[in-house]
Amino acid sequence: MRVQTFSILAGSEACNARCPFCISRMTPPLGVRLKEPAVNWRNFEVACRLAKSCGVTTAMFTGKGEPTLFPDQITKYLEKMGKYEFPLIELQTNGIVLAEKIDSYDRHLKTWYEKGMTTIAVSIVHYEPEKNREVYVPYKKNYIDLPRLIGTLHEYGFSVRLTCIAANGFVDSSRTLDKLLCFAQENKVEQLTLTPVNKPDAEHNGHLESWNWTTAHCLRDEQLGEIQAHLESNGSKLMVLGHGAVVYDLHGQNICLNNCLSVQPDADGMRNIIFFPDGHIRYYWQYEGAILL
Ligand code: SF4
């Protein structure tokens, strides 16, 4: 059985962004240093061994909140997993503290690079700062200087991916996608992914704000169809990934269009091994029952 990705949940549910589509954010207390959440290191070893024996090539730090709020924990994870030599090690982040506190994150970024981290994936919703501000930091006057952050991460030696959530009123057409591609190329971004915002469930399950936002902003079928047709007719298809995502080269820029369908019970085996800090190991995010340990 070959598994593509080993996802490691780092940090806690605390996040410094306020994305209206997020159901797990928790406001970090102002001025109080967050307590690093405990990790079941014994089971992390088990998860690493499992991922290695399943042929995982990519380990990805992600979180229910923002992983970079706990930089020392990321370093500990990297130290523990070093002996397994995963070739690609990625960090998913909203980029806010990396951009705003670069001086205090200098030592962390150097250490992460030395310990094998290869890629930093910064989540965005647009190429325009004001659109990103509206979604990520509506409580602030300005969004981060994203071009500067990308340049800084390149200087540390990281490869940069922009992971863009596609939403109605944001990147929702071939025209806006082309502008996003220009932004990526101007900033020498190695990889770009576009993921349509999840369509809401029939019930809001207590997450009314997120349900309202995603209902209003999920891409209509014709919008997604127009983007797909643009990529098919003007791009070169490079690869179809196991979970249905398609990677294209469009005007020399790598772009991966993610498939919203993340549960594929007919697919051959697991696609993802997910380590939770409490020691549980799962293979789908959304189902409690998809559990190995
Ligand atoms: S950056 Fe991620 S964790 Fe934070 S609020 Fe946005 S979607 Fe949620």
CSV table of C-alpha atoms and ligand atoms in Angstrom, one decimal:
chain,number,residue,atom,x,y,z
A,1,MET,CA,0.0,0.0,0.0
A,2,ARG,CA,1.4,3.4,-1.0
A,3,VAL,CA,0.4,6.5,0.9
A,4,GLN,CA,1.2,9.9,-0.4
A,5,THR,CA,1.2,12.2,2.5
A,6,PHE,CA,1.9,12.1,6.2
A,7,SER,CA,0.0,15.0,7.8
A,8,ILE,CA,1.2,16.1,11.3
A,9,LEU,CA,-1.2,18.3,13.3
A,10,ALA,CA,1.0,20.8,15.0
A,11,GLY,CA,0.0,23.4,17.5
A,12,SER,CA,-3.5,23.8,18.9
A,13,GLU,CA,-6.8,25.2,17.6
A,14,ALA,CA,-5.4,28.7,18.3
A,15,CYS,CA,-5.1,30.9,15.3
A,16,ASN,CA,-4.1,34.5,14.7
A,17,ALA,CA,-6.4,34.8,11.6
A,18,ARG,CA,-10.2,35.0,11.5
A,19,CYS,CA,-11.1,33.3,8.3
A,20,PRO,CA,-14.9,33.3,8.0
A,21,PHE,CA,-14.9,29.8,6.5
A,22,CYS,CA,-12.9,28.2,9.3
A,23,ILE,CA,-14.7,26.2,11.9
A,24,SER,CA,-11.7,25.5,14.2
A,25,ARG,CA,-10.1,28.8,14.9
A,26,MET,CA,-9.8,29.9,18.5
A,27,THR,CA,-8.6,33.4,19.4
A,28,PRO,CA,-5.2,33.3,21.1
A,29,PRO,CA,-5.3,35.3,24.4
A,30,LEU,CA,-3.7,38.7,23.9
A,31,GLY,CA,-0.3,39.1,25.4
A,32,VAL,CA,-0.3,35.7,27.0
A,33,ARG,CA,2.3,33.2,25.7
A,34,LEU,CA,0.4,30.2,24.5
A,35,LYS,CA,1.1,26.9,26.3
A,36,GLU,CA,2.6,24.4,24.0
A,37,PRO,CA,0.1,21.5,23.6
A,38,ALA,CA,1.3,18.1,24.7
A,39,VAL,CA,2.2,15.5,22.1
A,40,ASN,CA,2.1,11.7,22.4
A,41,TRP,CA,5.7,11.2,21.2
A,42,ARG,CA,5.5,7.4,21.6
A,43,ASN,CA,2.6,7.3,19.0
A,44,PHE,CA,4.4,9.9,16.8
A,45,GLU,CA,7.2,7.3,16.4
A,46,VAL,CA,4.5,4.7,15.5
A,47,ALA,CA,3.1,7.1,12.9
A,48,CYS,CA,6.5,7.9,11.5
A,49,ARG,CA,7.3,4.2,11.1
A,50,LEU,CA,4.0,3.5,9.5
A,51,ALA,CA,4.4,6.4,7.1
A,52,LYS,CA,7.9,5.3,6.2
A,53,SER,CA,6.8,1.7,5.6
A,54,CYS,CA,3.9,2.9,3.4
A,55,GLY,CA,6.4,4.8,1.1
A,56,VAL,CA,5.4,8.3,2.1
A,57,THR,CA,7.5,10.9,0.3
A,58,THR,CA,5.9,14.1,1.8
A,59,ALA,CA,5.4,15.0,5.4
A,60,MET,CA,3.3,18.1,6.0
A,61,PHE,CA,2.8,20.1,9.1
A,62,THR,CA,-0.6,21.5,9.3
A,63,GLY,CA,-3.1,22.2,12.1
A,64,LYS,CA,-6.5,22.9,13.3
A,65,GLY,CA,-5.1,26.3,14.1
A,66,GLU,CA,-1.9,28.1,13.0
A,67,PRO,CA,1.1,25.8,13.6
A,68,THR,CA,3.7,28.6,13.6
A,69,LEU,CA,2.3,29.9,16.9
A,70,PHE,CA,4.3,27.0,18.4
A,71,PRO,CA,7.6,27.1,16.6
A,72,ASP,CA,9.5,25.1,19.3
A,73,GLN,CA,7.1,22.3,18.8
A,74,ILE,CA,7.7,22.2,15.1
A,75,THR,CA,11.4,21.9,15.8
A,76,LYS,CA,10.8,19.0,18.2
A,77,TYR,CA,8.8,17.2,15.6
A,78,LEU,CA,11.6,17.7,13.0
A,79,GLU,CA,14.1,16.4,15.5
A,80,LYS,CA,12.1,13.2,16.2
A,81,MET,CA,11.3,12.5,12.6
A,82,GLY,CA,14.8,13.2,11.3
A,83,LYS,CA,15.9,9.5,11.3
A,84,TYR,CA,13.0,8.6,8.9
A,85,GLU,CA,14.4,10.9,6.2
A,86,PHE,CA,11.2,12.0,4.5
A,87,PRO,CA,12.4,13.7,1.4
A,88,LEU,CA,9.9,16.5,1.3
A,89,ILE,CA,8.8,18.2,4.5
A,90,GLU,CA,6.3,21.0,4.2
A,91,LEU,CA,4.7,23.5,6.5
A,92,GLN,CA,1.2,24.9,5.9
A,93,THR,CA,0.8,28.4,7.4
A,94,ASN,CA,-1.1,31.6,7.0
A,95,GLY,CA,2.3,33.4,7.1
A,96,ILE,CA,1.2,36.1,9.5
A,97,VAL,CA,3.8,35.6,12.3
A,98,LEU,CA,6.5,34.7,9.8
A,99,ALA,CA,5.9,38.1,8.1
A,100,GLU,CA,5.3,40.2,11.2
A,101,LYS,CA,8.0,38.7,13.5
A,102,ILE,CA,10.7,37.8,11.1
A,103,ASP,CA,13.4,38.8,13.6
A,104,SER,CA,12.2,36.4,16.3
A,105,TYR,CA,11.5,33.7,13.7
A,106,ASP,CA,14.9,33.9,12.1
A,107,ARG,CA,16.4,31.2,14.3
A,108,HIS,CA,13.4,28.9,13.8
A,109,LEU,CA,13.5,29.2,10.1
A,110,LYS,CA,17.2,28.5,10.0
A,111,THR,CA,16.7,25.5,12.2
A,112,TRP,CA,13.7,24.1,10.2
A,113,TYR,CA,15.7,24.4,7.0
A,114,GLU,CA,18.7,22.7,8.5
A,115,LYS,CA,16.5,19.9,9.8
A,116,GLY,CA,15.1,19.2,6.4
A,117,MET,CA,12.0,21.4,5.9
A,118,THR,CA,11.8,22.0,2.1
A,119,THR,CA,8.6,23.9,1.4
A,120,ILE,CA,6.5,26.6,3.1
A,121,ALA,CA,2.9,26.7,1.9
A,122,VAL,CA,1.2,30.0,2.5
A,123,SER,CA,-2.6,30.1,2.4
A,124,ILE,CA,-4.2,33.0,0.6
A,125,VAL,CA,-7.6,33.8,-1.0
A,126,HIS,CA,-6.3,36.4,-3.5
A,127,TYR,CA,-3.4,38.3,-5.0
A,128,GLU,CA,-4.7,41.6,-3.8
A,129,PRO,CA,-3.7,42.5,-0.2
A,130,GLU,CA,-7.1,44.0,0.7
A,131,LYS,CA,-8.9,40.8,-0.3
A,132,ASN,CA,-6.6,38.8,1.9
A,133,ARG,CA,-7.0,41.3,4.8
A,134,GLU,CA,-10.8,41.1,4.6
A,135,VAL,CA,-10.6,37.3,5.1
A,136,TYR,CA,-7.5,36.7,7.2
A,137,VAL,CA,-7.1,39.8,9.4
A,138,PRO,CA,-10.3,41.9,9.3
A,139,TYR,CA,-9.3,43.2,12.7
A,140,LYS,CA,-6.2,44.8,11.2
A,141,LYS,CA,-5.6,47.8,9.0
A,142,ASN,CA,-3.2,45.9,6.7
A,143,TYR,CA,-2.5,42.4,5.5
A,144,ILE,CA,1.1,41.2,5.5
A,145,ASP,CA,3.5,42.2,2.8
A,146,LEU,CA,3.2,38.9,1.0
A,147,PRO,CA,5.8,39.5,-1.8
A,148,ARG,CA,8.3,40.4,0.9
A,149,LEU,CA,7.5,37.2,2.9
A,150,ILE,CA,7.9,35.1,-0.3
A,151,GLY,CA,11.3,36.8,-1.0
A,152,THR,CA,12.4,36.2,2.6
A,153,LEU,CA,11.5,32.5,2.6
A,154,HIS,CA,13.4,32.1,-0.7
A,155,GLU,CA,16.4,33.7,0.9
A,156,TYR,CA,16.3,31.1,3.7
A,157,GLY,CA,16.3,28.5,1.0
A,158,PHE,CA,12.7,27.3,1.1
A,159,SER,CA,10.5,26.5,-1.8
A,160,VAL,CA,7.3,28.4,-1.6
A,161,ARG,CA,3.8,27.3,-2.5
A,162,LEU,CA,0.8,29.6,-2.5
A,163,THR,CA,-2.4,27.6,-1.5
A,164,CYS,CA,-5.3,29.7,-2.7
A,165,ILE,CA,-8.9,29.0,-1.6
A,166,ALA,CA,-11.0,29.8,-4.6
A,167,ALA,CA,-14.3,31.5,-3.7
A,168,ASN,CA,-17.0,33.5,-5.4
A,169,GLY,CA,-16.0,37.1,-5.3
A,170,PHE,CA,-12.3,36.3,-5.0
A,171,VAL,CA,-10.5,33.9,-7.4
A,172,ASP,CA,-13.6,32.7,-9.3
A,173,SER,CA,-12.8,32.9,-13.0
A,174,SER,CA,-10.1,32.4,-15.6
A,175,ARG,CA,-9.5,36.1,-15.6
A,176,THR,CA,-8.7,36.2,-11.9
A,177,LEU,CA,-6.8,33.0,-12.1
A,178,ASP,CA,-4.5,34.5,-14.8
A,179,LYS,CA,-3.9,37.5,-12.5
A,180,LEU,CA,-3.0,35.1,-9.6
A,181,LEU,CA,-0.6,33.3,-12.0
A,182,CYS,CA,1.1,36.6,-12.9
A,183,PHE,CA,1.5,37.4,-9.1
A,184,ALA,CA,3.0,33.9,-8.6
A,185,GLN,CA,5.4,34.3,-11.5
A,186,GLU,CA,6.4,37.8,-10.5
A,187,ASN,CA,7.4,36.5,-7.1
A,188,LYS,CA,9.0,33.3,-8.4
A,189,VAL,CA,6.6,31.1,-6.4
A,190,GLU,CA,7.5,27.5,-7.2
A,191,GLN,CA,4.0,26.0,-6.8
A,192,LEU,CA,0.5,27.2,-6.7
A,193,THR,CA,-2.7,25.3,-5.7
A,194,LEU,CA,-6.3,26.3,-6.1
A,195,THR,CA,-8.8,24.7,-3.9
A,196,PRO,CA,-12.5,25.6,-4.2
A,197,VAL,CA,-14.0,26.5,-0.8
A,198,ASN,CA,-15.9,23.6,0.5
A,199,LYS,CA,-19.6,23.6,-0.2
A,200,PRO,CA,-21.5,23.6,3.1
A,201,ASP,CA,-23.3,20.6,4.5
A,202,ALA,CA,-27.1,20.7,4.5
A,203,GLU,CA,-26.9,21.5,8.2
A,204,HIS,CA,-24.6,24.2,9.7
A,205,ASN,CA,-23.8,21.9,12.7
A,206,GLY,CA,-23.5,24.9,15.0
A,207,HIS,CA,-20.9,26.7,12.8
A,208,LEU,CA,-23.4,29.3,11.5
A,209,GLU,CA,-20.8,32.0,10.5
A,210,SER,CA,-18.8,29.5,8.5
A,211,TRP,CA,-21.9,28.0,6.9
A,212,ASN,CA,-23.3,31.4,5.9
A,213,TRP,CA,-19.9,32.5,4.4
A,214,THR,CA,-19.4,29.3,2.4
A,215,THR,CA,-23.0,29.3,1.2
A,216,ALA,CA,-22.5,32.8,-0.1
A,217,HIS,CA,-19.0,32.2,-1.5
A,218,CYS,CA,-18.7,28.7,-2.8
A,219,LEU,CA,-17.9,28.5,-6.5
A,220,ARG,CA,-20.9,27.9,-8.7
A,221,ASP,CA,-20.6,24.9,-11.0
A,222,GLU,CA,-20.2,27.2,-14.1
A,223,GLN,CA,-17.4,29.2,-12.4
A,224,LEU,CA,-15.5,26.0,-11.6
A,225,GLY,CA,-16.2,24.6,-15.1
A,226,GLU,CA,-14.9,27.8,-16.7
A,227,ILE,CA,-11.6,27.6,-14.7
A,228,GLN,CA,-11.2,23.9,-15.5
A,229,ALA,CA,-11.9,24.5,-19.2
A,230,HIS,CA,-9.3,27.3,-19.2
A,231,LEU,CA,-6.7,25.1,-17.6
A,232,GLU,CA,-7.5,22.2,-20.0
A,233,SER,CA,-7.4,24.3,-23.2
A,234,ASN,CA,-4.5,26.6,-22.3
A,235,GLY,CA,-2.4,24.6,-19.9
A,236,SER,CA,-0.4,21.4,-20.2
A,237,LYS,CA,-1.6,18.6,-18.0
A,238,LEU,CA,1.4,17.4,-16.0
A,239,MET,CA,0.1,14.9,-13.5
A,240,VAL,CA,-3.1,13.6,-11.9
A,241,LEU,CA,-2.6,13.0,-8.2
A,242,GLY,CA,-4.2,10.2,-6.3
A,243,HIS,CA,-6.9,12.3,-4.7
A,244,GLY,CA,-8.1,13.6,-8.1
A,245,ALA,CA,-6.1,16.9,-8.1
A,246,VAL,CA,-4.7,17.8,-11.5
A,247,VAL,CA,-1.3,19.6,-11.9
A,248,TYR,CA,-0.9,21.8,-15.0
A,249,ASP,CA,1.8,24.1,-16.4
A,250,LEU,CA,0.1,27.3,-17.5
A,251,HIS,CA,2.4,29.9,-19.1
A,252,GLY,CA,5.3,28.3,-17.3
A,253,GLN,CA,3.7,28.4,-13.9
A,254,ASN,CA,2.9,25.2,-11.9
A,255,ILE,CA,-0.7,25.2,-10.9
A,256,CYS,CA,-2.6,22.4,-9.1
A,257,LEU,CA,-6.4,22.3,-9.2
A,258,ASN,CA,-7.6,20.4,-6.2
A,259,ASN,CA,-10.6,18.3,-6.3
A,260,CYS,CA,-13.1,19.0,-3.5
A,261,LEU,CA,-13.8,15.3,-3.3
A,262,SER,CA,-11.5,14.1,-0.6
A,263,VAL,CA,-13.2,10.9,0.4
A,264,GLN,CA,-12.8,8.2,-2.2
A,265,PRO,CA,-13.8,4.9,-0.7
A,266,ASP,CA,-13.1,3.1,-4.0
A,267,ALA,CA,-9.6,4.3,-4.2
A,268,ASP,CA,-6.8,1.8,-3.7
A,269,GLY,CA,-5.9,2.1,0.0
A,270,MET,CA,-5.2,5.2,2.1
A,271,ARG,CA,-3.9,8.5,0.6
A,272,ASN,CA,-3.1,10.2,3.9
A,273,ILE,CA,-1.8,9.2,7.3
A,274,ILE,CA,-2.8,11.9,9.8
A,275,PHE,CA,-1.1,12.2,13.2
A,276,PHE,CA,-3.1,13.9,16.0
A,277,PRO,CA,-1.0,15.2,19.0
A,278,ASP,CA,-3.1,13.1,21.4
A,279,GLY,CA,-1.6,10.0,19.7
A,280,HIS,CA,-4.5,9.1,17.4
A,281,ILE,CA,-3.7,8.2,13.8
A,282,ARG,CA,-6.4,8.6,11.2
A,283,TYR,CA,-6.7,8.5,7.4
A,284,TYR,CA,-9.5,11.0,6.8
A,285,TRP,CA,-10.0,14.3,8.5
A,286,GLN,CA,-13.7,14.4,8.6
A,287,TYR,CA,-14.6,10.9,9.9
A,288,GLU,CA,-14.1,9.9,13.5
A,289,GLY,CA,-14.4,6.3,12.3
A,290,ALA,CA,-11.4,6.6,9.9
A,291,ILE,CA,-9.0,5.6,12.6
A,292,LEU,CA,-6.0,3.3,12.7
A,293,LEU,CA,-4.9,3.9,16.3
B,1,SF4,S1,-5.6,30.6,8.9
B,1,SF4,FE1,-6.4,28.5,8.9
B,1,SF4,S2,-6.8,27.9,11.1
B,1,SF4,FE2,-6.5,30.2,10.9
B,1,SF4,S3,-8.7,30.9,10.8
B,1,SF4,FE3,-7.8,30.7,8.7
B,1,SF4,S4,-8.5,28.6,8.0
B,1,SF4,FE4,-8.7,28.8,10.3
